[in-house]
PDB file of C-alpha atoms in Angstrom:
ATOM      1  CA  MET U   1      30.230  10.209   2.850  1.00  0.00           C
ATOM      2  CA  ARG U   2      32.032   7.195   1.602  1.00  0.00           C
ATOM      3  CA  THR U   3      32.535   6.468  -2.203  1.00  0.00           C
ATOM      4  CA  THR U   4      30.536   3.488  -1.678  1.00  0.00           C
ATOM      5  CA  GLN U   5      27.807   4.691   0.725  1.00  0.00           C
ATOM      6  CA  ARG U   6      27.617   7.737  -2.254  1.00  0.00           C
ATOM      7  CA  LYS U   7      27.271   5.440  -5.072  1.00  0.00           C
ATOM      8  CA  ALA U   8      24.893   3.353  -2.804  1.00  0.00           C
ATOM      9  CA  GLN U   9      22.614   6.499  -2.680  1.00  0.00           C
ATOM     10  CA  GLU U  10      23.095   7.364  -6.263  1.00  0.00           C
ATOM     11  CA  VAL U  11      21.723   4.089  -7.222  1.00  0.00           C
ATOM     12  CA  ALA U  12      18.645   4.021  -5.075  1.00  0.00           C
ATOM     13  CA  GLU U  13      17.718   7.802  -5.777  1.00  0.00           C
ATOM     14  CA  ARG U  14      18.135   6.919  -9.612  1.00  0.00           C
ATOM     15  CA  GLU U  15      15.789   3.749  -8.952  1.00  0.00           C
ATOM     16  CA  GLN U  16      13.039   5.722  -7.015  1.00  0.00           C
ATOM     17  CA  LYS U  17      13.064   7.929 -10.221  1.00  0.00           C
ATOM     18  CA  LEU U  18      12.724   5.071 -12.636  1.00  0.00           C
ATOM     19  CA  VAL U  19       9.832   4.372 -10.456  1.00  0.00           C
ATOM     20  CA  ARG U  20       8.170   7.378 -10.150  1.00  0.00           C
ATOM     21  CA  VAL U  21       8.463   8.149 -13.869  1.00  0.00           C
ATOM     22  CA  ALA U  22       6.928   4.370 -14.696  1.00  0.00           C
ATOM     23  CA  LEU U  23       3.873   5.274 -12.516  1.00  0.00           C
ATOM     24  CA  ASP U  24       3.450   8.841 -13.902  1.00  0.00           C
ATOM     25  CA  MET U  25       3.775   7.080 -17.607  1.00  0.00           C
ATOM     26  CA  ALA U  26       1.096   4.392 -16.317  1.00  0.00           C
ATOM     27  CA  SER U  27      -0.781   7.180 -14.852  1.00  0.00           C
ATOM     28  CA  ARG U  28      -1.155   8.915 -18.578  1.00  0.00           C
ATOM     29  CA  ASP U  29      -0.899   5.889 -21.113  1.00  0.00           C
ATOM     30  CA  GLY U  30      -1.806   2.850 -19.043  1.00  0.00           C
ATOM     31  CA  PHE U  31       0.841   0.402 -17.970  1.00  0.00           C
ATOM     32  CA  HIS U  32       0.185  -1.742 -20.771  1.00  0.00           C
ATOM     33  CA  ASN U  33       2.019   0.873 -22.891  1.00  0.00           C
ATOM     34  CA  LEU U  34       5.026   0.817 -20.793  1.00  0.00           C
ATOM     35  CA  THR U  35       8.282  -0.877 -22.164  1.00  0.00           C
ATOM     36  CA  LEU U  36      11.460  -0.323 -20.120  1.00  0.00           C
ATOM     37  CA  GLY U  37      12.758   1.081 -23.604  1.00  0.00           C
ATOM     38  CA  LYS U  38      10.063   3.591 -23.494  1.00  0.00           C
ATOM     39  CA  LEU U  39      11.012   4.377 -19.693  1.00  0.00           C
ATOM     40  CA  ALA U  40      14.381   5.075 -20.470  1.00  0.00           C
ATOM     41  CA  GLU U  41      13.937   7.530 -23.222  1.00  0.00           C
ATOM     42  CA  GLU U  42      11.209   9.166 -20.640  1.00  0.00           C
ATOM     43  CA  ALA U  43      13.485   9.340 -17.632  1.00  0.00           C
ATOM     44  CA  GLY U  44      16.494  10.335 -19.735  1.00  0.00           C
ATOM     45  CA  TYR U  45      18.587   7.163 -19.278  1.00  0.00           C
ATOM     46  CA  SER U  46      20.088   4.877 -21.347  1.00  0.00           C
ATOM     47  CA  LYS U  47      18.427   1.071 -22.042  1.00  0.00           C
ATOM     48  CA  GLY U  48      21.473  -0.407 -20.295  1.00  0.00           C
ATOM     49  CA  THR U  49      21.310   1.562 -17.036  1.00  0.00           C
ATOM     50  CA  VAL U  50      17.759   0.919 -16.950  1.00  0.00           C
ATOM     51  CA  TYR U  51      18.364  -2.493 -17.528  1.00  0.00           C
ATOM     52  CA  ASN U  52      20.859  -2.582 -14.824  1.00  0.00           C
ATOM     53  CA  HIS U  53      17.964  -1.798 -12.270  1.00  0.00           C
ATOM     54  CA  PHE U  54      15.245  -4.106 -13.921  1.00  0.00           C
ATOM     55  CA  THR U  55      15.984  -6.787 -15.912  1.00  0.00           C
ATOM     56  CA  CYS U  56      12.220  -7.310 -16.866  1.00  0.00           C
ATOM     57  CA  LEU U  57       8.825  -5.288 -16.645  1.00  0.00           C
ATOM     58  CA  GLU U  58       8.062  -8.033 -13.871  1.00  0.00           C
ATOM     59  CA  ASP U  59      11.036  -6.851 -11.525  1.00  0.00           C
ATOM     60  CA  LEU U  60       9.622  -3.006 -12.057  1.00  0.00           C
ATOM     61  CA  LEU U  61       6.036  -4.188 -10.776  1.00  0.00           C
ATOM     62  CA  VAL U  62       7.572  -5.839  -7.894  1.00  0.00           C
ATOM     63  CA  GLU U  63       9.591  -2.836  -6.898  1.00  0.00           C
ATOM     64  CA  ILE U  64       5.980  -0.736  -6.907  1.00  0.00           C
ATOM     65  CA  SER U  65       4.310  -3.234  -4.892  1.00  0.00           C
ATOM     66  CA  ALA U  66       7.381  -3.268  -2.408  1.00  0.00           C
ATOM     67  CA  GLU U  67       6.839   0.872  -2.386  1.00  0.00           C
ATOM     68  CA  SER U  68       3.276   0.469  -1.636  1.00  0.00           C
ATOM     69  CA  ALA U  69       4.106  -2.024   1.176  1.00  0.00           C
ATOM     70  CA  ARG U  70       6.774   0.150   2.457  1.00  0.00           C
ATOM     71  CA  ARG U  71       3.973   3.242   2.659  1.00  0.00           C
ATOM     72  CA  GLN U  72       1.562   0.795   4.216  1.00  0.00           C
ATOM     73  CA  LEU U  73       3.880   0.118   7.168  1.00  0.00           C
ATOM     74  CA  ARG U  74       4.673   3.520   7.647  1.00  0.00           C
ATOM     75  CA  TYR U  75       0.866   4.117   8.119  1.00  0.00           C
ATOM     76  CA  PHE U  76       0.265   1.094  10.545  1.00  0.00           C
ATOM     77  CA  GLN U  77       3.593   1.965  12.754  1.00  0.00           C
ATOM     78  CA  ALA U  78       1.916   5.688  12.946  1.00  0.00           C
ATOM     79  CA  ILE U  79      -1.419   4.116  14.260  1.00  0.00           C
ATOM     80  CA  ALA U  80       0.344   1.680  16.550  1.00  0.00           C
ATOM     81  CA  ASP U  81       2.217   4.439  18.184  1.00  0.00           C
ATOM     82  CA  LEU U  82      -0.630   6.065  19.306  1.00  0.00           C
ATOM     83  CA  PRO U  83      -2.476   5.399  22.546  1.00  0.00           C
ATOM     84  CA  TRP U  84      -5.446   3.483  21.332  1.00  0.00           C
ATOM     85  CA  ASP U  85      -7.018   0.112  22.240  1.00  0.00           C
ATOM     86  CA  GLY U  86      -5.996  -3.299  20.089  1.00  0.00           C
ATOM     87  CA  VAL U  87     -10.096  -2.690  18.085  1.00  0.00           C
ATOM     88  CA  ARG U  88      -9.337   0.923  17.253  1.00  0.00           C
ATOM     89  CA  SER U  89      -5.853   0.356  16.070  1.00  0.00           C
ATOM     90  CA  VAL U  90      -7.505  -2.485  14.034  1.00  0.00           C
ATOM     91  CA  TYR U  91     -10.195  -0.455  12.659  1.00  0.00           C
ATOM     92  CA  GLY U  92      -7.250   2.332  12.327  1.00  0.00           C
ATOM     93  CA  MET U  93      -4.899   0.107   9.939  1.00  0.00           C
ATOM     94  CA  ALA U  94      -7.976  -1.132   7.922  1.00  0.00           C
ATOM     95  CA  LEU U  95      -8.892   2.904   7.399  1.00  0.00           C
ATOM     96  CA  ALA U  96      -5.469   3.182   6.395  1.00  0.00           C
ATOM     97  CA  TYR U  97      -5.480   0.668   3.954  1.00  0.00           C
ATOM     98  CA  MET U  98      -8.321   2.155   2.125  1.00  0.00           C
ATOM     99  CA  ARG U  99      -7.148   5.613   2.203  1.00  0.00           C
ATOM    100  CA  HIS U 100      -4.229   4.274   0.681  1.00  0.00           C
ATOM    101  CA  ALA U 101      -6.094   3.207  -2.300  1.00  0.00           C
ATOM    102  CA  GLU U 102      -8.023   6.414  -2.572  1.00  0.00           C
ATOM    103  CA  VAL U 103      -4.648   9.092  -2.370  1.00  0.00           C
ATOM    104  CA  ALA U 104      -2.583   6.382  -4.428  1.00  0.00           C
ATOM    105  CA  PRO U 105      -4.916   4.985  -6.749  1.00  0.00           C
ATOM    106  CA  VAL U 106      -2.140   3.906  -9.416  1.00  0.00           C
ATOM    107  CA  LEU U 107       0.315   3.169  -7.125  1.00  0.00           C
ATOM    108  CA  PHE U 108      -1.981   0.827  -5.394  1.00  0.00           C
ATOM    109  CA  GLU U 109      -3.651  -0.903  -8.732  1.00  0.00           C
ATOM    110  CA  LEU U 110      -0.293  -1.588  -9.924  1.00  0.00           C
ATOM    111  CA  SER U 111       1.110  -2.868  -6.480  1.00  0.00           C
ATOM    112  CA  LEU U 112      -2.085  -5.581  -6.627  1.00  0.00           C
ATOM    113  CA  THR U 113      -0.858  -6.940 -10.142  1.00  0.00           C
ATOM    114  CA  GLY U 114       2.704  -6.829  -8.710  1.00  0.00           C
ATOM    115  CA  ARG U 115       2.037  -9.023  -5.419  1.00  0.00           C
ATOM    116  CA  THR U 116      -1.089 -11.367  -6.677  1.00  0.00           C
ATOM    117  CA  THR U 117      -0.455 -12.484 -10.124  1.00  0.00           C
ATOM    118  CA  ASP U 118       1.835 -15.698 -10.055  1.00  0.00           C
ATOM    119  CA  ALA U 119       3.689 -14.789 -13.269  1.00  0.00           C
ATOM    120  CA  VAL U 120       5.002 -12.027 -11.939  1.00  0.00           C
ATOM    121  CA  CYS U 121       6.271 -13.360  -8.961  1.00  0.00           C
ATOM    122  CA  LYS U 122       7.842 -16.160 -10.977  1.00  0.00           C
ATOM    123  CA  ILE U 123       9.524 -14.053 -13.779  1.00  0.00           C
ATOM    124  CA  ALA U 124      10.729 -11.344 -11.220  1.00  0.00           C
ATOM    125  CA  SER U 125      14.019 -11.504  -9.881  1.00  0.00           C
ATOM    126  CA  GLU U 126      14.143 -14.036  -6.720  1.00  0.00           C
ATOM    127  CA  GLN U 127      16.227 -10.946  -4.883  1.00  0.00           C
ATOM    128  CA  ARG U 128      13.996  -8.258  -5.338  1.00  0.00           C
ATOM    129  CA  THR U 129      10.796 -10.548  -4.560  1.00  0.00           C
ATOM    130  CA  LYS U 130      12.224 -11.055  -1.295  1.00  0.00           C
ATOM    131  CA  ARG U 131      13.481  -7.630  -0.368  1.00  0.00           C
ATOM    132  CA  ARG U 132       9.376  -7.299  -1.009  1.00  0.00           C
ATOM    133  CA  ASP U 133       8.602  -9.804   0.962  1.00  0.00           C
ATOM    134  CA  LEU U 134      11.068  -8.799   4.170  1.00  0.00           C
ATOM    135  CA  ILE U 135       8.634  -5.398   3.820  1.00  0.00           C
ATOM    136  CA  GLU U 136       5.937  -7.053   4.188  1.00  0.00           C
ATOM    137  CA  ALA U 137       6.689  -9.242   6.818  1.00  0.00           C
ATOM    138  CA  GLN U 138       7.261  -6.144   8.941  1.00  0.00           C
ATOM    139  CA  MET U 139       4.128  -4.738   7.869  1.00  0.00           C
ATOM    140  CA  ALA U 140       2.392  -8.126   9.043  1.00  0.00           C
ATOM    141  CA  GLN U 141       4.091  -7.816  12.426  1.00  0.00           C
ATOM    142  CA  VAL U 142       2.791  -4.460  13.154  1.00  0.00           C
ATOM    143  CA  VAL U 143      -0.677  -5.788  12.127  1.00  0.00           C
ATOM    144  CA  GLY U 144      -0.549  -8.782  13.846  1.00  0.00           C
ATOM    145  CA  TYR U 145       0.579  -6.910  17.205  1.00  0.00           C
ATOM    146  CA  ALA U 146      -2.471  -4.714  16.830  1.00  0.00           C
ATOM    147  CA  VAL U 147      -4.366  -8.286  16.349  1.00  0.00           C
ATOM    148  CA  GLU U 148      -3.034  -9.533  19.646  1.00  0.00           C
ATOM    149  CA  ARG U 149      -3.504  -6.906  21.593  1.00  0.00           C
ATOM    150  CA  SER U 150      -7.323  -6.768  20.469  1.00  0.00           C
ATOM    151  CA  VAL U 151      -7.636 -10.366  21.712  1.00  0.00           C
ATOM    152  CA  ALA U 152      -5.941  -9.763  24.757  1.00  0.00           C
ATOM    153  CA  GLU U 153      -8.290  -6.976  25.663  1.00  0.00           C
ATOM    154  CA  GLY U 154     -11.517  -8.855  25.042  1.00  0.00           C
ATOM    155  CA  GLY U 155     -12.139  -6.953  22.076  1.00  0.00           C
ATOM    156  CA  PHE U 156     -12.238  -9.820  19.701  1.00  0.00           C
ATOM    157  CA  ASP U 157     -14.918 -12.966  19.767  1.00  0.00           C
ATOM    158  CA  ASN U 158     -15.108 -15.341  16.816  1.00  0.00           C
ATOM    159  CA  ALA U 159     -15.592 -19.136  17.880  1.00  0.00           C
ATOM    160  CA  GLU U 160     -15.637 -20.324  14.388  1.00  0.00           C
ATOM    161  CA  VAL U 161     -12.546 -18.274  13.448  1.00  0.00           C
ATOM    162  CA  GLU U 162      -9.109 -17.255  14.531  1.00  0.00           C
ATOM    163  CA  ALA U 163      -8.158 -13.496  14.434  1.00  0.00           C
ATOM    164  CA  THR U 164      -5.409 -14.064  12.460  1.00  0.00           C
ATOM    165  CA  VAL U 165      -7.628 -15.669   9.560  1.00  0.00           C
ATOM    166  CA  ALA U 166     -10.354 -13.169  10.314  1.00  0.00           C
ATOM    167  CA  VAL U 167      -7.626 -10.069   9.844  1.00  0.00           C
ATOM    168  CA  ASP U 168      -6.600 -12.055   6.295  1.00  0.00           C
ATOM    169  CA  ALA U 169     -10.217 -12.223   5.422  1.00  0.00           C
ATOM    170  CA  LEU U 170      -9.793  -8.317   6.146  1.00  0.00           C
ATOM    171  CA  ARG U 171      -7.488  -7.738   4.443  1.00  0.00           C
ATOM    172  CA  ALA U 172      -8.421  -9.642   1.238  1.00  0.00           C
ATOM    173  CA  TYR U 173     -11.855  -7.895   1.606  1.00  0.00           C
ATOM    174  CA  ILE U 174     -10.248  -4.172   1.549  1.00  0.00           C
ATOM    175  CA  LEU U 175      -8.084  -5.504  -1.528  1.00  0.00           C
ATOM    176  CA  GLY U 176     -11.192  -6.270  -3.672  1.00  0.00           C
ATOM    177  CA  TYR U 177     -13.247  -3.319  -2.083  1.00  0.00           C
ATOM    178  CA  ALA U 178     -10.537  -1.007  -2.977  1.00  0.00           C
ATOM    179  CA  ALA U 179     -10.365  -2.324  -6.569  1.00  0.00           C
ATOM    180  CA  MET U 180     -13.708  -2.193  -7.535  1.00  0.00           C
ATOM    181  CA  HIS U 181     -15.357   0.259  -5.762  1.00  0.00           C
ATOM    182  CA  LEU U 182     -12.509   2.840  -5.094  1.00  0.00           C
ATOM    183  CA  LEU U 183     -10.611   2.641  -7.921  1.00  0.00           C
ATOM    184  CA  SER U 184     -13.360   2.977 -10.899  1.00  0.00           C
ATOM    185  CA  PRO U 185     -15.852   6.004 -10.786  1.00  0.00           C
ATOM    186  CA  ARG U 186     -18.489   3.410 -12.501  1.00  0.00           C
ATOM    187  CA  PHE U 187     -18.980   2.204  -9.170  1.00  0.00           C
ATOM    188  CA  LEU U 188     -21.848   3.430  -6.646  1.00  0.00           C
ATOM    189  CA  TRP U 189     -19.005   3.532  -3.693  1.00  0.00           C
ATOM    190  CA  SER U 190     -16.359   5.715  -5.659  1.00  0.00           C
ATOM    191  CA  GLY U 191     -15.823   9.348  -4.447  1.00  0.00           C
ATOM    192  CA  GLU U 192     -16.074  11.400  -1.665  1.00  0.00           C
ATOM    193  CA  LYS U 193     -19.798  11.465  -1.407  1.00  0.00           C
ATOM    194  CA  ALA U 194     -19.983   7.719  -0.775  1.00  0.00           C
ATOM    195  CA  LEU U 195     -17.325   8.022   2.334  1.00  0.00           C
ATOM    196  CA  ASP U 196     -20.391   7.521   5.105  1.00  0.00           C
ATOM    197  CA  ALA U 197     -21.715   4.597   2.791  1.00  0.00           C
ATOM    198  CA  ARG U 198     -17.950   3.297   2.913  1.00  0.00           C
ATOM    199  CA  LEU U 199     -17.453   3.836   6.707  1.00  0.00           C
ATOM    200  CA  LYS U 200     -20.496   1.920   7.019  1.00  0.00           C
ATOM    201  CA  VAL U 201     -19.673  -0.891   5.379  1.00  0.00           C
ATOM    202  CA  MET U 202     -16.294  -1.732   6.487  1.00  0.00           C
ATOM    203  CA  THR U 203     -17.790  -1.279  10.235  1.00  0.00           C
ATOM    204  CA  SER U 204     -20.292  -4.034   9.224  1.00  0.00           C
ATOM    205  CA  MET U 205     -17.434  -6.378   7.907  1.00  0.00           C
ATOM    206  CA  ILE U 206     -14.998  -5.615  10.871  1.00  0.00           C
ATOM    207  CA  SER U 207     -17.458  -5.867  13.164  1.00  0.00           C
ATOM    208  CA  GLY U 208     -18.987  -8.976  11.683  1.00  0.00           C
ATOM    209  CA  LEU U 209     -15.391 -11.169  11.581  1.00  0.00           C
ATOM    210  CA  GLY U 210     -15.704 -10.485  15.650  1.00  0.00           C
ATOM    211  CA  TRP U 211     -14.514  -7.646  16.567  1.00  0.00           C
ATOM    212  CA  THR U 212     -16.437  -5.041  18.562  1.00  0.00           C
ATOM    213  CA  HIS U 213     -18.589  -2.867  16.799  1.00  0.00           C
ATOM    214  CA  LEU U 214     -17.719   0.797  16.914  1.00  0.00           C
ATOM    215  CA  ALA U 215     -20.268   3.361  16.631  1.00  0.00           C
ATOM    216  CA  ALA U 216     -20.523   5.484  13.593  1.00  0.00           C
ATOM    217  CA  ASP U 217     -19.384   8.426  14.954  1.00  0.00           C
ATOM    218  CA  ASP U 218     -16.401   6.925  16.275  1.00  0.00           C
ATOM    219  CA  VAL U 219     -15.650   5.092  13.107  1.00  0.00           C
ATOM    220  CA  ALA U 220     -15.757   8.753  11.609  1.00  0.00           C
ATOM    221  CA  ARG U 221     -13.385  10.523  14.024  1.00  0.00           C
ATOM    222  CA  LEU U 222     -11.017   7.231  13.654  1.00  0.00           C
ATOM    223  CA  TYR U 223     -11.218   7.842  10.033  1.00  0.00           C
ATOM    224  CA  ARG U 224     -10.501  11.379  10.265  1.00  0.00           C
ATOM    225  CA  GLU U 225      -7.448  10.991  12.185  1.00  0.00           C
ATOM    226  CA  VAL U 226      -5.875   8.107   9.716  1.00  0.00           C
ATOM    227  CA  ALA U 227      -6.849  10.252   6.632  1.00  0.00           C
ATOM    228  CA  GLY U 228      -5.074  13.081   8.720  1.00  0.00           C
ATOM    229  CA  ILE U 229      -1.720  10.429   9.255  1.00  0.00           C
ATOM    230  CA  VAL U 230      -1.715   8.763   5.156  1.00  0.00           C
ATOM    231  CA  ASP U 231      -2.347  12.137   3.802  1.00  0.00           C
ATOM    232  CA  SER U 232       0.663  13.754   6.435  1.00  0.00           C
ATOM    233  CA  ILE U 233       2.876  10.680   5.180  1.00  0.00           C
ATOM    234  CA  THR U 234       1.844  11.184   1.609  1.00  0.00           C
ATOM    235  CA  ALA U 235       2.720  15.071   1.798  1.00  0.00           C
ATOM    236  CA  GLN U 236       6.506  14.321   2.480  1.00  0.00           C
ATOM    237  CA  TYR U 237       6.981  13.206  -1.036  1.00  0.00           C
ATOM    238  CA  ALA U 238       7.565  15.775  -3.811  1.00  0.00           C
ATOM    239  CA  PRO U 239       4.693  16.541  -5.747  1.00  0.00           C
ATOM    240  CA  GLY U 240       4.361  13.748  -8.225  1.00  0.00           C
ATOM    241  CA  ASP U 241       7.044  11.856  -6.643  1.00  0.00           C
ATOM    242  CA  TYR U 242       6.151   8.412  -5.126  1.00  0.00           C
ATOM    243  CA  TYR U 243       3.306   7.750  -6.167  1.00  0.00           C
ATOM    244  CA  GLN U 244       0.245  10.169  -7.258  1.00  0.00           C
TER     245      GLN U 244
END
């Protein structure tokens, strides 16, 4: 391996470690207690090394949201490769999004802050934000292909809302739904016992936006397959690694 390639790999691995440690600290102490100085001490690096990667906490949050998008892209690509019709692919990707919040709650929750808070996006470096946006654009292409297939196959019917708008509404619904109900045990739908209710509500939401309604047994089967995909990809990360 060339020296420049080796150095680039070392930088990437160090940044991965820093993000992993930051998420471990956020899970243990809360993100509001995290500083780059504390991150350096916990990870065993100098402050200067940490600042070479992240000039501010906002940069760190953007990178966390980028890693969340990378995972989602892998889930969605795996689903797109299955011999499913467009409607089932749309359902599958929605279910994968939900499962992502279940298996990586700290990553999911902090990624929302890094993606949806204007102050974070304004302060973070433009280069890092652009890299994150590129990953999200790739993810949108995969989802868009499934949506286009569902329309071409006659699986979407909504005279008032275009399919692209409907899928954006679906994403917004899952964001709020996951943040309010999956990430907090205080709410009715959190936990495995409420899975049946969660699947029924999501099915109603998807079909209400215009996609073909799937039977409960079919959605439950899709969920099992999607959960297997998400869990398999998650298991490829080392224990405690990107990002429990």
